[in-house]
XYZ file of C-alpha atoms in Angstrom:
599
model
C 4.712 4.750 -97.117
C 7.892 5.958 -98.842
C 6.838 9.595 -98.847
C 5.600 9.435 -95.259
C 8.920 7.975 -94.117
C 10.848 10.745 -95.829
C 8.672 13.430 -94.235
C 8.989 12.145 -90.688
C 12.549 10.790 -90.885
C 14.242 13.892 -89.550
C 11.911 14.227 -86.539
C 12.317 10.566 -85.632
C 16.103 10.733 -85.932
C 16.322 13.795 -83.711
C 13.929 12.211 -81.197
C 15.980 9.021 -81.064
C 19.228 10.901 -80.515
C 17.598 12.999 -77.786
C 16.313 9.965 -75.861
C 19.731 8.266 -76.136
C 21.383 11.483 -74.910
C 19.218 11.322 -71.790
C 20.245 7.789 -70.817
C 23.955 7.839 -71.654
C 24.792 10.023 -68.579
C 22.557 7.776 -66.473
C 24.510 4.702 -67.552
C 27.832 6.176 -66.393
C 26.820 7.544 -63.011
C 29.158 6.690 -60.126
C 28.673 5.175 -56.668
C 25.809 2.955 -55.532
C 23.352 4.610 -57.900
C 25.760 4.095 -60.765
C 25.861 0.351 -60.183
C 22.090 0.455 -59.832
C 21.513 2.458 -63.013
C 24.217 1.193 -65.419
C 22.286 -1.709 -66.894
C 19.085 0.301 -67.017
C 20.658 3.206 -68.907
C 22.542 1.016 -71.397
C 19.449 -1.149 -71.993
C 17.206 1.823 -72.787
C 19.818 3.524 -74.993
C 20.477 0.368 -77.063
C 16.747 -0.428 -77.245
C 15.905 3.065 -78.549
C 18.638 2.849 -81.218
C 17.355 -0.564 -82.310
C 13.789 0.735 -82.477
C 14.971 3.547 -84.766
C 16.229 1.096 -87.397
C 13.120 -1.032 -87.028
C 10.914 2.047 -87.588
C 12.621 2.855 -90.886
C 13.044 -0.648 -92.164
C 10.148 -2.757 -90.929
C 7.654 0.086 -90.538
C 7.562 1.314 -94.152
C 7.514 -2.270 -95.468
C 4.523 -3.181 -93.319
C 2.791 0.088 -94.253
C 3.231 -0.634 -97.966
C 1.580 -4.020 -97.485
C -1.255 -3.274 -95.104
C -2.253 0.400 -95.699
C -4.839 0.410 -98.484
C -5.594 4.116 -98.456
C -9.296 3.416 -97.889
C -11.124 4.499 -94.792
C -12.506 1.756 -92.601
C -16.275 2.177 -92.204
C -16.413 0.449 -88.809
C -18.671 2.666 -86.713
C -16.235 3.014 -83.807
C -13.490 4.290 -86.113
C -15.986 6.631 -87.805
C -17.143 8.208 -84.565
C -13.563 8.387 -83.246
C -12.422 10.243 -86.331
C -15.364 12.614 -86.157
C -14.614 13.320 -82.538
C -10.895 13.770 -83.111
C -11.558 16.226 -85.949
C -13.468 18.357 -83.489
C -10.551 18.120 -81.056
C -8.140 19.252 -83.807
C -10.368 22.226 -84.595
C -10.561 23.138 -80.930
C -6.787 22.800 -80.607
C -6.235 25.064 -83.605
C -8.444 27.706 -81.974
C -6.563 27.269 -78.663
C -3.198 27.830 -80.417
C -4.581 30.989 -82.006
C -5.811 32.263 -78.663
C -2.429 31.508 -77.033
C -0.576 33.294 -79.854
C -2.774 36.334 -79.260
C -2.084 36.197 -75.483
C 1.586 35.287 -75.436
C 2.415 36.972 -72.136
C -0.478 35.320 -70.320
C 0.486 31.935 -71.702
C 4.090 32.329 -70.536
C 2.938 33.483 -67.097
C 0.799 30.348 -66.754
C 3.746 28.187 -67.849
C 6.062 29.917 -65.364
C 3.603 29.400 -62.559
C 3.415 25.714 -63.486
C 7.222 25.470 -63.285
C 7.238 27.187 -59.883
C 4.451 24.897 -58.720
C 6.528 21.862 -59.651
C 9.281 23.075 -57.298
C 6.765 23.465 -54.504
C 5.330 20.007 -55.138
C 8.857 18.509 -55.076
C 9.449 20.126 -51.679
C 6.106 18.855 -50.318
C 6.501 15.293 -51.602
C 8.074 12.821 -49.158
C 11.559 11.572 -50.080
C 13.376 8.275 -49.588
C 15.976 6.176 -51.324
C 13.814 3.097 -52.030
C 10.157 2.532 -51.406
C 9.313 -0.138 -48.859
C 8.063 -3.207 -50.660
C 6.189 -6.291 -49.516
C 8.777 -8.984 -50.290
C 6.958 -11.676 -48.323
C 9.893 -11.875 -45.884
C 11.174 -10.059 -42.846
C 13.901 -10.284 -40.239
C 13.886 -10.198 -36.449
C 17.106 -8.986 -34.844
C 17.565 -9.997 -31.187
C 20.069 -8.535 -28.734
C 20.376 -9.518 -25.076
C 22.552 -7.821 -22.428
C 26.277 -7.934 -23.119
C 27.845 -11.108 -21.738
C 24.709 -13.234 -21.998
C 25.542 -16.869 -22.815
C 24.468 -18.372 -26.074
C 22.414 -20.926 -24.168
C 20.342 -18.104 -22.633
C 19.987 -16.495 -26.072
C 18.667 -19.799 -27.422
C 16.012 -20.007 -24.714
C 15.023 -16.401 -25.417
C 14.639 -16.944 -29.172
C 12.434 -19.986 -28.563
C 9.836 -17.665 -27.030
C 9.852 -15.575 -30.209
C 9.616 -18.705 -32.345
C 6.458 -19.693 -30.447
C 5.001 -16.304 -31.321
C 5.792 -16.833 -34.995
C 4.171 -20.278 -34.948
C 0.957 -18.625 -33.824
C 0.801 -16.327 -36.846
C -0.833 -18.121 -39.812
C 0.838 -15.872 -42.423
C 4.303 -17.117 -41.363
C 5.371 -19.929 -43.713
C 8.748 -20.807 -42.206
C 11.633 -19.260 -40.316
C 15.348 -19.739 -39.745
C 17.122 -18.811 -36.501
C 20.823 -18.057 -36.243
C 22.578 -17.443 -32.921
C 25.776 -15.543 -32.250
C 25.183 -13.002 -34.993
C 26.078 -9.350 -35.208
C 28.901 -7.714 -37.110
C 31.509 -9.295 -34.848
C 29.842 -12.574 -34.039
C 28.689 -11.548 -30.568
C 27.207 -14.518 -28.769
C 24.461 -12.382 -27.206
C 22.975 -11.438 -30.616
C 20.787 -13.488 -32.921
C 18.590 -13.236 -36.005
C 15.394 -14.878 -37.174
C 14.714 -14.841 -40.935
C 11.007 -15.145 -41.536
C 9.330 -16.175 -44.814
C 5.675 -15.243 -45.254
C 3.119 -16.826 -47.517
C 2.779 -15.227 -50.932
C 1.114 -11.799 -50.787
C -1.660 -13.003 -53.098
C -2.647 -15.637 -50.519
C -3.041 -13.305 -47.525
C -5.161 -10.298 -46.669
C -2.563 -8.607 -44.439
C 0.538 -6.821 -45.638
C 4.075 -7.531 -44.504
C 4.016 -4.386 -42.397
C 0.823 -5.472 -40.630
C 2.446 -8.777 -39.761
C 5.555 -6.985 -38.467
C 3.342 -4.887 -36.203
C 1.707 -8.051 -34.908
C 5.122 -9.518 -34.090
C 6.168 -6.306 -32.303
C 2.959 -6.287 -30.261
C 3.226 -9.950 -29.206
C 6.957 -9.718 -28.296
C 6.756 -6.348 -26.542
C 6.381 -7.992 -23.108
C 9.409 -10.274 -23.423
C 11.767 -8.963 -20.736
C 15.511 -8.450 -20.809
C 16.122 -8.139 -24.547
C 15.997 -5.752 -27.465
C 13.955 -6.944 -30.458
C 13.968 -5.136 -33.806
C 11.402 -6.370 -36.321
C 11.924 -5.599 -39.985
C 15.631 -4.882 -39.788
C 16.727 -5.886 -43.262
C 20.427 -5.255 -42.800
C 20.499 -3.168 -45.976
C 23.250 -0.582 -46.443
C 25.249 -2.096 -43.590
C 22.717 -1.508 -40.818
C 19.503 -2.952 -39.452
C 18.286 0.578 -38.813
C 16.577 2.939 -41.259
C 18.545 6.001 -40.205
C 21.661 6.831 -38.154
C 23.358 9.938 -36.799
C 27.119 9.814 -36.421
C 28.339 12.007 -33.519
C 32.133 12.484 -33.457
C 34.474 14.372 -31.131
C 37.800 14.221 -29.342
C 36.317 13.315 -25.936
C 34.628 9.913 -25.694
C 32.759 10.746 -22.487
C 31.446 13.993 -23.973
C 30.090 12.432 -27.152
C 28.557 9.644 -25.018
C 26.575 12.218 -23.090
C 25.584 14.079 -26.257
C 24.482 10.838 -27.956
C 22.388 9.869 -24.953
C 20.721 13.303 -24.949
C 20.129 13.013 -28.695
C 18.580 9.559 -28.285
C 16.375 10.694 -25.387
C 15.124 13.597 -27.498
C 14.128 11.615 -30.568
C 12.503 8.886 -28.492
C 9.741 11.426 -27.776
C 9.286 12.189 -31.496
C 6.578 10.126 -33.235
C 8.725 10.071 -36.398
C 11.019 7.403 -34.886
C 10.826 4.086 -33.111
C 13.355 1.538 -31.781
C 15.929 4.232 -30.908
C 19.299 2.855 -29.813
C 22.987 3.736 -29.364
C 25.921 1.914 -30.939
C 28.011 2.181 -27.747
C 27.003 -0.620 -25.437
C 28.325 -0.278 -21.915
C 28.393 -3.176 -19.511
C 30.528 -5.663 -21.405
C 32.376 -7.744 -18.766
C 36.132 -7.282 -18.966
C 39.112 -8.877 -17.244
C 41.712 -6.108 -17.015
C 45.358 -6.941 -16.472
C 47.167 -3.914 -14.994
C 50.887 -4.301 -15.653
C 53.455 -2.539 -13.507
C 55.679 -1.381 -16.360
C 58.710 -0.659 -14.246
C 58.523 -3.960 -12.408
C 57.996 -5.860 -15.703
C 60.973 -4.082 -17.261
C 63.158 -5.095 -14.326
C 62.087 -8.720 -14.858
C 62.770 -8.522 -18.603
C 59.123 -8.812 -19.652
C 57.284 -6.629 -22.193
C 53.528 -6.133 -22.598
C 53.457 -7.788 -26.022
C 54.819 -11.047 -24.595
C 52.224 -10.978 -21.810
C 49.375 -10.421 -24.297
C 50.472 -13.138 -26.739
C 51.033 -15.710 -23.994
C 47.699 -15.160 -22.291
C 45.855 -15.148 -25.626
C 47.375 -18.517 -26.421
C 46.583 -20.037 -23.017
C 43.041 -18.674 -22.576
C 41.457 -18.050 -25.966
C 43.051 -20.898 -27.901
C 42.788 -18.934 -31.168
C 46.456 -19.247 -32.282
C 47.558 -22.167 -34.452
C 50.773 -23.713 -33.025
C 51.238 -26.451 -35.581
C 49.471 -28.632 -38.141
C 49.122 -32.353 -38.855
C 48.003 -34.388 -41.854
C 45.187 -36.945 -41.620
C 43.620 -38.763 -44.594
C 45.240 -36.261 -46.943
C 43.807 -33.263 -45.110
C 45.808 -30.670 -43.214
C 44.423 -29.806 -39.777
C 45.392 -26.929 -37.441
C 46.577 -27.598 -33.902
C 45.385 -25.089 -31.325
C 46.054 -25.353 -27.609
C 44.695 -23.715 -24.464
C 44.406 -24.392 -20.756
C 41.876 -26.771 -19.306
C 38.649 -25.183 -18.024
C 39.712 -25.587 -14.413
C 42.665 -23.279 -15.000
C 40.792 -20.511 -16.822
C 37.231 -20.366 -15.356
C 38.244 -17.957 -12.582
C 39.818 -14.663 -13.769
C 41.964 -14.648 -10.638
C 43.735 -17.767 -11.923
C 45.474 -15.524 -14.471
C 47.776 -14.231 -11.722
C 49.170 -17.749 -11.167
C 50.095 -18.275 -14.815
C 53.709 -18.005 -16.007
C 55.255 -15.865 -18.715
C 58.750 -16.310 -20.165
C 61.048 -13.296 -19.979
C 63.879 -12.417 -22.372
C 66.167 -14.908 -20.588
C 63.576 -17.708 -20.996
C 62.923 -17.710 -17.263
C 59.342 -18.364 -16.113
C 57.887 -15.423 -14.167
C 54.484 -15.615 -12.453
C 52.035 -12.928 -13.597
C 51.340 -11.889 -10.007
C 54.950 -10.657 -9.719
C 54.382 -7.795 -12.127
C 50.629 -7.410 -12.713
C 47.239 -7.433 -10.974
C 43.909 -8.660 -12.345
C 40.681 -6.685 -11.951
C 37.158 -7.364 -13.196
C 35.264 -4.440 -14.740
C 33.076 -3.500 -17.675
C 33.427 -1.420 -20.826
C 31.935 -0.820 -24.267
C 31.700 -3.710 -26.684
C 32.648 -1.571 -29.654
C 34.687 1.629 -30.078
C 34.145 3.440 -33.365
C 36.257 6.161 -34.981
C 35.545 8.597 -37.794
C 38.153 10.971 -39.220
C 40.504 9.936 -36.403
C 37.997 10.924 -33.692
C 35.814 8.846 -31.415
C 32.289 8.440 -32.728
C 28.975 7.056 -31.533
C 25.934 6.278 -33.687
C 22.375 7.092 -32.677
C 20.235 4.516 -34.486
C 16.506 4.560 -35.168
C 13.820 3.075 -37.375
C 11.053 5.089 -39.008
C 7.501 4.860 -37.679
C 4.665 3.990 -40.014
C 3.802 6.865 -42.361
C 7.241 8.493 -42.158
C 10.121 8.225 -44.609
C 13.908 8.513 -44.275
C 13.629 11.993 -45.741
C 11.300 13.016 -42.899
C 13.707 11.604 -40.323
C 16.692 13.343 -41.904
C 14.911 16.731 -41.698
C 14.032 16.176 -38.009
C 17.537 15.050 -37.017
C 19.320 17.867 -38.778
C 16.953 20.318 -37.134
C 18.337 19.243 -33.716
C 21.979 19.977 -34.527
C 21.968 23.611 -33.379
C 20.306 22.705 -30.102
C 22.189 19.515 -29.088
C 25.565 19.589 -30.837
C 28.116 21.927 -29.225
C 31.168 23.513 -30.829
C 33.988 21.032 -31.414
C 31.630 18.085 -31.921
C 30.394 17.097 -35.382
C 27.200 15.304 -36.384
C 25.943 13.998 -39.653
C 23.177 11.719 -40.831
C 24.602 8.529 -42.367
C 23.328 5.204 -43.601
C 20.406 5.136 -46.059
C 19.761 8.881 -45.599
C 23.315 9.716 -46.698
C 22.998 7.374 -49.684
C 19.692 9.060 -50.564
C 21.269 12.533 -50.579
C 24.237 11.382 -52.630
C 21.930 9.584 -55.080
C 19.691 12.599 -55.566
C 22.740 14.739 -56.212
C 24.070 12.230 -58.755
C 20.702 12.076 -60.471
C 20.592 15.880 -60.679
C 24.077 15.990 -62.196
C 23.111 13.309 -64.732
C 19.946 15.258 -65.580
C 21.878 18.497 -66.165
C 24.392 16.648 -68.393
C 21.558 15.023 -70.298
C 19.880 18.402 -70.928
C 23.199 19.779 -72.207
C 23.600 16.811 -74.575
C 20.047 17.214 -75.809
C 20.674 20.852 -76.594
C 23.861 20.108 -78.531
C 22.159 17.369 -80.542
C 19.142 19.569 -81.329
C 21.356 22.532 -82.252
C 23.407 20.368 -84.594
C 20.387 18.755 -86.253
C 18.289 21.914 -86.608
C 21.344 24.043 -87.475
C 19.915 26.666 -85.207
C 20.708 27.931 -81.711
C 17.220 29.163 -80.730
C 14.889 26.345 -81.862
C 16.472 23.843 -79.408
C 15.685 26.234 -76.548
C 12.079 26.421 -77.823
C 11.847 22.647 -77.812
C 13.445 22.344 -74.355
C 10.835 24.689 -72.906
C 8.762 21.500 -72.662
C 11.159 19.848 -70.190
C 10.272 21.750 -66.982
C 6.592 21.546 -67.934
C 6.698 17.817 -67.314
C 7.807 18.254 -63.711
C 4.467 19.694 -62.589
C 2.700 16.520 -63.680
C 5.319 14.120 -62.368
C 5.681 15.561 -58.889
C 1.967 16.384 -58.747
C 1.050 12.767 -59.477
C 3.451 11.525 -56.801
C 2.127 14.022 -54.244
C -1.557 13.343 -54.793
C -1.132 9.565 -54.903
C 0.856 9.619 -51.647
C 3.990 8.184 -53.247
C 7.512 9.393 -52.686
C 10.412 10.900 -54.603
C 12.907 8.029 -54.704
C 15.423 6.528 -57.032
C 12.745 4.869 -59.164
C 10.531 7.957 -59.515
C 13.619 9.963 -60.474
C 14.310 7.387 -63.181
C 10.799 8.150 -64.405
C 11.553 11.873 -64.452
C 14.665 11.261 -66.551
C 12.614 9.137 -68.932
C 10.301 12.107 -69.343
C 13.177 14.204 -70.647
C 13.314 12.075 -73.780
C 9.587 11.443 -74.147
C 8.550 15.069 -73.747
C 11.052 16.516 -76.176
C 9.583 14.211 -78.829
C 6.282 16.141 -78.806
C 7.970 19.495 -79.221
C 10.318 18.180 -81.948
C 7.367 17.010 -84.019
C 5.645 20.399 -83.846
C 8.747 22.571 -84.402
C 10.150 20.401 -87.199
C 6.845 20.435 -89.136
C 6.434 24.163 -88.576
C 9.856 24.733 -90.128
C 8.844 22.596 -93.126
C 5.677 24.637 -93.658
C 7.573 27.910 -93.415
C 10.066 26.698 -95.971
C 7.113 26.090 -98.296
C 6.190 29.770 -97.898
C 3.570 29.671 -95.161
C 3.414 32.583 -92.673
C 4.757 31.790 -89.174
C 1.564 31.914 -87.118
C -0.402 30.060 -89.775
C 2.343 27.439 -89.904
C 2.114 26.977 -86.126
C -1.673 26.706 -86.253
C -1.384 24.149 -89.022
C 1.522 22.079 -87.666
C -0.010 21.674 -84.220
C -3.328 20.016 -85.295
C -1.525 17.870 -87.928
C 0.943 16.528 -85.380
C -1.691 16.277 -82.602
C -2.707 12.689 -83.523
C 0.839 11.131 -83.385
C 1.590 13.098 -80.191
C -1.580 11.857 -78.501
C -1.120 8.308 -79.819
C 2.404 7.991 -78.456
C 1.403 9.556 -75.118
C -1.583 7.233 -74.728
C 0.406 4.155 -75.687
C 3.109 5.021 -73.152
C 0.532 5.720 -70.444
C -1.244 2.441 -71.281
C 2.010 0.526 -70.914
C 2.743 2.184 -67.572
C -0.737 1.786 -66.056
C -0.350 -1.852 -64.916
C 2.901 -0.926 -63.159
C 1.358 2.178 -61.576
C -1.706 0.206 -60.387
C 0.523 -2.704 -59.227
C -1.630 -5.120 -61.229
C -0.508 -8.723 -60.975
C 2.458 -7.615 -58.916
C 4.788 -9.980 -57.253
C 7.321 -9.281 -54.536
C 8.694 -5.738 -54.708
C 6.079 -4.325 -57.086
C 5.650 -1.305 -54.816
C 9.152 -0.163 -55.654
C 8.376 0.270 -59.384
C 5.009 1.992 -59.042
C 6.425 5.519 -58.339
C 8.341 5.417 -61.595
C 5.206 4.655 -63.604
C 3.158 7.273 -61.710
C 5.789 9.962 -62.383
C 5.862 9.098 -66.117
C 2.053 9.067 -66.424
C 1.623 12.361 -64.577
C 4.442 14.006 -66.472
C 3.135 12.875 -69.876
C -0.403 14.035 -69.160
C 0.694 17.502 -68.015
C 3.445 17.992 -70.564
C 1.349 16.811 -73.533
C -1.245 19.466 -72.794
C 1.103 22.258 -71.778
C 3.709 21.560 -74.453
C 1.204 21.750 -77.286
C 0.246 25.214 -76.110
C 3.456 26.689 -74.735
C 5.888 25.482 -77.459
C 4.071 27.346 -80.318
C 4.048 30.511 -78.186
C 7.721 30.107 -77.297
C 8.493 29.493 -80.977
C 6.730 32.687 -81.984
C 8.444 34.779 -79.300
C 11.919 33.376 -79.991
C 11.438 33.857 -83.715
C 10.450 37.493 -83.257
C 13.402 38.054 -80.913
C 15.795 36.409 -83.358
C 14.611 38.590 -86.240
C 14.942 41.699 -84.090
C 18.474 40.795 -82.983
C 19.552 40.002 -86.519
C 18.185 43.282 -87.915
C 18.996 45.675 -85.079
C 22.056 44.221 -83.315
C 23.836 42.367 -86.065
C 22.582 44.774 -88.752
C 21.857 41.994 -91.210
C 19.118 42.650 -93.790
C 17.252 40.238 -96.055
């Protein structure tokens, strides 16, 4: 046990440092993904460091107590060893064949790397995978100006629909919702029975609700709007420009266009026309002559009509209460009554509103948005079944040249924007992790070329990771990218074991190719064992066995790790020895012919 620990200590130390180097950049990413990844990265880094000390303290002690040095004669072990010996012999022959056909081997590895790029492009992309959380939300919006009593009657019809669906466990209705407490908006929060107790998925139930509420007239119903990332919609396009009427027309044309695209459903605009307004048109010159300014008019009418201002307070039973006043209903039910109200001028004289202003009834938008100091309108949409936010982003951006004129800007925001920023952050963290891995390997091996040989295994894992996601129908998302980053540490371990042992054999006097053909089969068993144990640990997650709410979100990570390990384990054990041989030959040639250094 003592000798075995000494022999493998260097490889395990370098492997540990490499895995930690992968997750340190992840732990310090910024933005939404940073908050999402911080605990994950720190946990993995600390866990790997702890496992290193356990391996060199507890492992040798247990080995000294339980390893007897005698072979177990149990027939399964016997046949497994016999079979694995044949695998080792076949692997030794395969390394020899690869060393004889170095160019062909590198061409195959290069094609695998190029194929991984193609698979990444073909795989659907999203920020987070939809998960069956056994709950959903129904967002309701009636025409602007609808009373809350009418909204209540409308929601009761939807509640009757929910009561007729056996998978609905309970629901909670709130009225007067929306970002600004609009009384014509409401929400119904629906809890479903546990997914293990029903045959239908959450998305099937949402489709049933959409179908049974489709005929309800006069309202807009959005089923499944979670409210995540500040919106009940999956994807949004922000259209901004200096002219409000122009961007309104462009937004309407944009919405009409994507309504015909099967990628989207529940298309809507953020600008809602038709909100009833009472407009007070002040004759500025007349008001100035009377000693009245617009601010005084506004504050007085707000106090009399809305009753939102606190004019005083009083104490009762030790509790302070606000005093708010406003006119009786009979004096504020008719907008025309505003003209008969009085406003104080600068001389504290009461002036009737009709003397300097007129009251008109009209309509306008309920919300005016700005972006970068320009008017903006959002085109909102949800994704149809089978389509991801990445699909929607590609479709929307493809319409820019056709529908967005010069002087008007458009950009996809919401979850799609977060997805793009997150992917960019993950790419930056990955590049930084690779740089840290190289520096650690170069310092530990005291060599500039061997780390590059080891890191040849990194891109070889991508073909398996993205291939597994593509063929299982899963997506590239934040969790699957976590799996890809995990692969960076796991895959380098295999190459480190082979390269480190090859260097040991060469130091003992063995010729390079013979050392490679010896080191590979000797290290094959630990490489396969660690790969199989990792795959075994990930299988329940990938197969969503015993999953609770949200298990679908974690499955892509496990699938990416399993696919990457399977592909990289096979390719690394062939490509790394070839890369080692080529880099060693190139290094010797440079030293002798460029640097003019002789043995």
